[in-house]
């Protein structure tokens, strides 16, 4: 049950961030790590991989300052989509 609550909080924060301006890469990296992504050393930009094999790697720029609005929204949308999948999987586990 604690896992569900934690994921719900991250989802709520990401939805709030989606409506705001001024999102940094570090913020999004933090939220990605909270839902199971880990930084891996490959490529030019910081890449994040999830421990679930059905999740594609995610690139989150790590430079200082705010990300471009479109870039931030695409990353947030991807994280929200992944959260939906995680919520569905948790629900399936609870139903078993």
Short mmCIF file of N, CA and C in Angstrom, two decimals:
data_model
loop_
_atom_site.label_atom_id
_atom_site.label_comp_id
_atom_site.label_asym_id
_atom_site.label_seq_id
_atom_site.Cartn_x
_atom_site.Cartn_y
_atom_site.Cartn_z
N UNK A 1 0.82 -1.20 0.00
CA UNK A 1 0.00 0.00 0.00
C UNK A 1 0.86 1.26 0.00
N UNK A 2 2.02 1.21 0.64
CA UNK A 2 2.90 2.37 0.69
C UNK A 2 3.44 2.73 -0.68
N UNK A 3 3.67 1.71 -1.49
CA UNK A 3 4.16 1.92 -2.85
C UNK A 3 3.15 2.72 -3.66
N UNK A 4 1.89 2.36 -3.54
CA UNK A 4 0.82 3.06 -4.27
C UNK A 4 0.74 4.53 -3.87
N UNK A 5 0.84 4.77 -2.57
CA UNK A 5 0.75 6.14 -2.05
C UNK A 5 1.92 6.99 -2.56
N UNK A 6 3.11 6.39 -2.57
CA UNK A 6 4.31 7.10 -3.04
C UNK A 6 4.18 7.44 -4.52
N UNK A 7 3.72 6.48 -5.30
CA UNK A 7 3.55 6.71 -6.73
C UNK A 7 2.48 7.77 -6.98
N UNK A 8 1.42 7.75 -6.20
CA UNK A 8 0.35 8.74 -6.36
C UNK A 8 0.87 10.15 -6.08
N UNK A 9 1.73 10.29 -5.07
CA UNK A 9 2.32 11.60 -4.75
C UNK A 9 3.19 12.10 -5.89
N UNK A 10 4.01 11.22 -6.45
CA UNK A 10 4.86 11.61 -7.57
C UNK A 10 3.99 12.02 -8.76
N UNK A 11 2.94 11.27 -9.01
CA UNK A 11 2.02 11.59 -10.11
C UNK A 11 1.42 12.99 -9.93
N UNK A 12 0.99 13.28 -8.73
CA UNK A 12 0.40 14.59 -8.43
C UNK A 12 1.42 15.71 -8.65
N UNK A 13 2.65 15.51 -8.19
CA UNK A 13 3.69 16.53 -8.35
C UNK A 13 4.01 16.76 -9.84
N UNK A 14 4.07 15.67 -10.61
CA UNK A 14 4.36 15.80 -12.04
C UNK A 14 3.23 16.52 -12.76
N UNK A 15 1.99 16.25 -12.37
CA UNK A 15 0.86 16.95 -12.99
C UNK A 15 0.92 18.45 -12.69
N UNK A 16 1.34 18.80 -11.48
CA UNK A 16 1.51 20.21 -11.13
C UNK A 16 2.65 20.83 -11.95
N UNK A 17 3.76 20.10 -12.08
CA UNK A 17 4.90 20.60 -12.86
C UNK A 17 4.53 20.81 -14.32
N UNK A 18 3.67 19.95 -14.85
CA UNK A 18 3.28 20.05 -16.26
C UNK A 18 2.61 21.38 -16.55
N UNK A 19 1.92 21.92 -15.56
CA UNK A 19 1.21 23.19 -15.74
C UNK A 19 2.10 24.40 -15.44
N UNK A 20 3.28 24.16 -14.93
CA UNK A 20 4.15 25.28 -14.55
C UNK A 20 5.25 25.50 -15.57
N UNK A 21 5.93 26.59 -15.42
CA UNK A 21 7.12 26.89 -16.24
C UNK A 21 8.32 26.79 -15.32
N UNK A 22 9.46 26.65 -15.90
CA UNK A 22 10.66 26.64 -15.08
C UNK A 22 10.94 25.30 -14.44
N UNK A 23 10.97 24.23 -15.24
CA UNK A 23 11.27 22.90 -14.72
C UNK A 23 12.73 22.58 -15.04
N UNK A 24 13.45 22.11 -14.05
CA UNK A 24 14.86 21.77 -14.27
C UNK A 24 15.00 20.26 -14.52
N UNK A 25 16.10 19.92 -15.18
CA UNK A 25 16.38 18.51 -15.41
C UNK A 25 16.57 17.76 -14.11
N UNK A 26 17.17 18.40 -13.15
CA UNK A 26 17.40 17.74 -11.85
C UNK A 26 16.08 17.37 -11.17
N UNK A 27 15.09 18.24 -11.27
CA UNK A 27 13.77 17.92 -10.69
C UNK A 27 13.21 16.66 -11.33
N UNK A 28 13.26 16.61 -12.66
CA UNK A 28 12.70 15.46 -13.37
C UNK A 28 13.52 14.20 -13.11
N UNK A 29 14.84 14.34 -12.98
CA UNK A 29 15.67 13.19 -12.64
C UNK A 29 15.29 12.65 -11.26
N UNK A 30 14.99 13.55 -10.34
CA UNK A 30 14.58 13.15 -9.00
C UNK A 30 13.28 12.35 -9.05
N UNK A 31 12.29 12.85 -9.80
CA UNK A 31 11.01 12.15 -9.90
C UNK A 31 11.17 10.82 -10.63
N UNK A 32 12.04 10.77 -11.63
CA UNK A 32 12.29 9.52 -12.34
C UNK A 32 12.87 8.47 -11.38
N UNK A 33 13.79 8.89 -10.54
CA UNK A 33 14.38 7.94 -9.59
C UNK A 33 13.36 7.47 -8.57
N UNK A 34 12.40 8.31 -8.24
CA UNK A 34 11.38 7.93 -7.26
C UNK A 34 10.43 6.86 -7.78
N UNK A 35 10.33 6.72 -9.12
CA UNK A 35 9.46 5.68 -9.65
C UNK A 35 10.25 4.50 -10.21
N UNK A 36 11.54 4.42 -9.90
CA UNK A 36 12.31 3.24 -10.22
C UNK A 36 13.34 3.38 -11.32
N UNK A 37 13.52 4.56 -11.88
CA UNK A 37 14.55 4.76 -12.90
C UNK A 37 15.90 4.94 -12.22
N UNK A 38 16.96 4.47 -12.90
CA UNK A 38 18.32 4.63 -12.40
C UNK A 38 19.18 5.21 -13.51
N UNK A 39 20.09 6.10 -13.13
CA UNK A 39 21.00 6.70 -14.10
C UNK A 39 21.98 5.64 -14.61
N UNK A 40 22.19 5.65 -15.93
CA UNK A 40 23.18 4.74 -16.53
C UNK A 40 24.14 5.59 -17.35
N UNK A 41 25.33 5.09 -17.52
CA UNK A 41 26.37 5.85 -18.21
C UNK A 41 26.42 5.43 -19.68
N UNK A 42 25.62 6.11 -20.50
CA UNK A 42 25.68 5.88 -21.94
C UNK A 42 25.12 7.09 -22.65
N UNK A 43 25.69 7.43 -23.78
CA UNK A 43 25.23 8.58 -24.54
C UNK A 43 25.78 9.88 -24.01
N UNK A 44 25.45 10.96 -24.73
CA UNK A 44 25.93 12.29 -24.34
C UNK A 44 25.14 12.85 -23.17
N UNK A 45 23.82 12.71 -23.21
CA UNK A 45 22.97 13.22 -22.15
C UNK A 45 22.76 12.12 -21.10
N UNK A 46 22.44 12.52 -19.88
CA UNK A 46 22.16 11.51 -18.85
C UNK A 46 20.97 10.63 -19.26
N UNK A 47 21.19 9.34 -19.23
CA UNK A 47 20.15 8.38 -19.60
C UNK A 47 19.70 7.63 -18.37
N UNK A 48 18.41 7.38 -18.31
CA UNK A 48 17.81 6.70 -17.17
C UNK A 48 17.11 5.45 -17.67
N UNK A 49 17.31 4.34 -16.96
CA UNK A 49 16.66 3.09 -17.30
C UNK A 49 15.86 2.60 -16.10
N UNK A 50 14.75 1.98 -16.39
CA UNK A 50 13.88 1.44 -15.34
C UNK A 50 14.23 -0.03 -15.14
N UNK A 51 13.98 -0.53 -13.96
CA UNK A 51 14.26 -1.94 -13.69
C UNK A 51 13.25 -2.87 -14.38
N UNK A 52 12.16 -2.32 -14.90
CA UNK A 52 11.20 -3.10 -15.68
C UNK A 52 11.68 -3.15 -17.13
N UNK A 53 11.82 -4.33 -17.70
CA UNK A 53 12.34 -4.42 -19.06
C UNK A 53 11.41 -3.85 -20.13
N UNK A 54 10.13 -3.67 -19.82
CA UNK A 54 9.20 -3.14 -20.83
C UNK A 54 9.21 -1.61 -20.89
N UNK A 55 10.01 -0.95 -20.05
CA UNK A 55 10.13 0.51 -20.09
C UNK A 55 11.36 0.88 -20.91
N UNK A 56 11.18 1.78 -21.86
CA UNK A 56 12.29 2.23 -22.70
C UNK A 56 13.18 3.20 -21.89
N UNK A 57 14.47 3.26 -22.25
CA UNK A 57 15.36 4.24 -21.59
C UNK A 57 14.83 5.66 -21.80
N UNK A 58 15.15 6.52 -20.87
CA UNK A 58 14.67 7.90 -20.89
C UNK A 58 15.86 8.84 -20.75
N UNK A 59 15.94 9.82 -21.63
CA UNK A 59 17.02 10.81 -21.56
C UNK A 59 16.48 12.07 -20.92
N UNK A 60 17.15 12.50 -19.85
CA UNK A 60 16.75 13.73 -19.15
C UNK A 60 17.98 14.63 -19.09
N UNK A 61 17.97 15.73 -19.84
CA UNK A 61 19.13 16.63 -19.83
C UNK A 61 19.47 17.09 -18.41
N UNK A 62 20.76 17.19 -18.15
CA UNK A 62 21.19 17.55 -16.81
C UNK A 62 21.84 18.91 -16.70
N UNK A 63 21.74 19.72 -17.77
CA UNK A 63 22.42 21.02 -17.69
C UNK A 63 21.70 21.96 -16.74
N UNK A 64 22.42 22.99 -16.32
CA UNK A 64 21.84 23.93 -15.35
C UNK A 64 20.75 24.76 -16.01
N UNK A 65 19.89 25.28 -15.20
CA UNK A 65 18.80 26.11 -15.70
C UNK A 65 17.58 25.29 -16.07
N UNK A 66 16.57 26.00 -16.53
CA UNK A 66 15.31 25.35 -16.88
C UNK A 66 15.40 24.69 -18.25
N UNK A 67 14.64 23.61 -18.38
CA UNK A 67 14.54 22.93 -19.67
C UNK A 67 13.57 23.70 -20.56
N UNK A 68 13.70 23.52 -21.86
CA UNK A 68 12.73 24.09 -22.79
C UNK A 68 11.35 23.51 -22.43
N UNK A 69 10.31 24.30 -22.57
CA UNK A 69 8.97 23.88 -22.15
C UNK A 69 8.57 22.57 -22.83
N UNK A 70 8.78 22.48 -24.13
CA UNK A 70 8.41 21.26 -24.85
C UNK A 70 9.17 20.04 -24.37
N UNK A 71 10.45 20.21 -24.11
CA UNK A 71 11.28 19.11 -23.62
C UNK A 71 10.78 18.64 -22.26
N UNK A 72 10.54 19.58 -21.36
CA UNK A 72 10.06 19.25 -20.02
C UNK A 72 8.72 18.52 -20.10
N UNK A 73 7.82 19.02 -20.94
CA UNK A 73 6.48 18.39 -21.04
C UNK A 73 6.56 16.99 -21.61
N UNK A 74 7.42 16.78 -22.59
CA UNK A 74 7.57 15.43 -23.16
C UNK A 74 8.08 14.45 -22.10
N UNK A 75 9.05 14.88 -21.32
CA UNK A 75 9.59 14.00 -20.27
C UNK A 75 8.52 13.76 -19.20
N UNK A 76 7.82 14.80 -18.80
CA UNK A 76 6.76 14.65 -17.79
C UNK A 76 5.67 13.71 -18.31
N UNK A 77 5.27 13.88 -19.57
CA UNK A 77 4.24 13.00 -20.14
C UNK A 77 4.70 11.55 -20.14
N UNK A 78 5.95 11.34 -20.45
CA UNK A 78 6.49 9.98 -20.45
C UNK A 78 6.48 9.39 -19.04
N UNK A 79 6.90 10.19 -18.06
CA UNK A 79 6.89 9.71 -16.67
C UNK A 79 5.47 9.42 -16.20
N UNK A 80 4.52 10.28 -16.57
CA UNK A 80 3.12 10.04 -16.20
C UNK A 80 2.59 8.77 -16.85
N UNK A 81 2.96 8.53 -18.08
CA UNK A 81 2.56 7.31 -18.78
C UNK A 81 3.13 6.08 -18.08
N UNK A 82 4.38 6.16 -17.68
CA UNK A 82 5.01 5.05 -16.96
C UNK A 82 4.34 4.83 -15.61
N UNK A 83 3.93 5.90 -14.95
CA UNK A 83 3.24 5.77 -13.67
C UNK A 83 1.91 5.04 -13.86
N UNK A 84 1.20 5.34 -14.96
CA UNK A 84 -0.06 4.64 -15.24
C UNK A 84 0.18 3.13 -15.34
N UNK A 85 1.25 2.75 -16.02
CA UNK A 85 1.59 1.33 -16.16
C UNK A 85 1.90 0.72 -14.79
N UNK A 86 2.69 1.45 -13.99
CA UNK A 86 3.03 0.95 -12.66
C UNK A 86 1.78 0.79 -11.79
N UNK A 87 0.87 1.75 -11.87
CA UNK A 87 -0.37 1.66 -11.09
C UNK A 87 -1.19 0.45 -11.52
N UNK A 88 -1.26 0.20 -12.82
CA UNK A 88 -2.00 -0.97 -13.31
C UNK A 88 -1.37 -2.26 -12.81
N UNK A 89 -0.05 -2.34 -12.83
CA UNK A 89 0.65 -3.55 -12.36
C UNK A 89 0.43 -3.76 -10.87
N UNK A 90 0.47 -2.68 -10.10
CA UNK A 90 0.24 -2.80 -8.66
C UNK A 90 -1.19 -3.27 -8.38
N UNK A 91 -2.12 -2.75 -9.16
CA UNK A 91 -3.52 -3.16 -9.01
C UNK A 91 -3.69 -4.65 -9.31
N UNK A 92 -3.02 -5.11 -10.37
CA UNK A 92 -3.07 -6.54 -10.72
C UNK A 92 -2.52 -7.40 -9.58
N UNK A 93 -1.40 -6.97 -8.99
CA UNK A 93 -0.80 -7.71 -7.90
C UNK A 93 -1.72 -7.77 -6.69
N UNK A 94 -2.41 -6.68 -6.42
CA UNK A 94 -3.31 -6.65 -5.27
C UNK A 94 -4.54 -7.53 -5.49
N UNK A 95 -4.95 -7.68 -6.75
CA UNK A 95 -6.12 -8.50 -7.08
C UNK A 95 -5.82 -10.00 -6.99
N UNK A 96 -4.54 -10.37 -7.08
CA UNK A 96 -4.18 -11.79 -7.05
C UNK A 96 -4.35 -12.41 -5.68
#
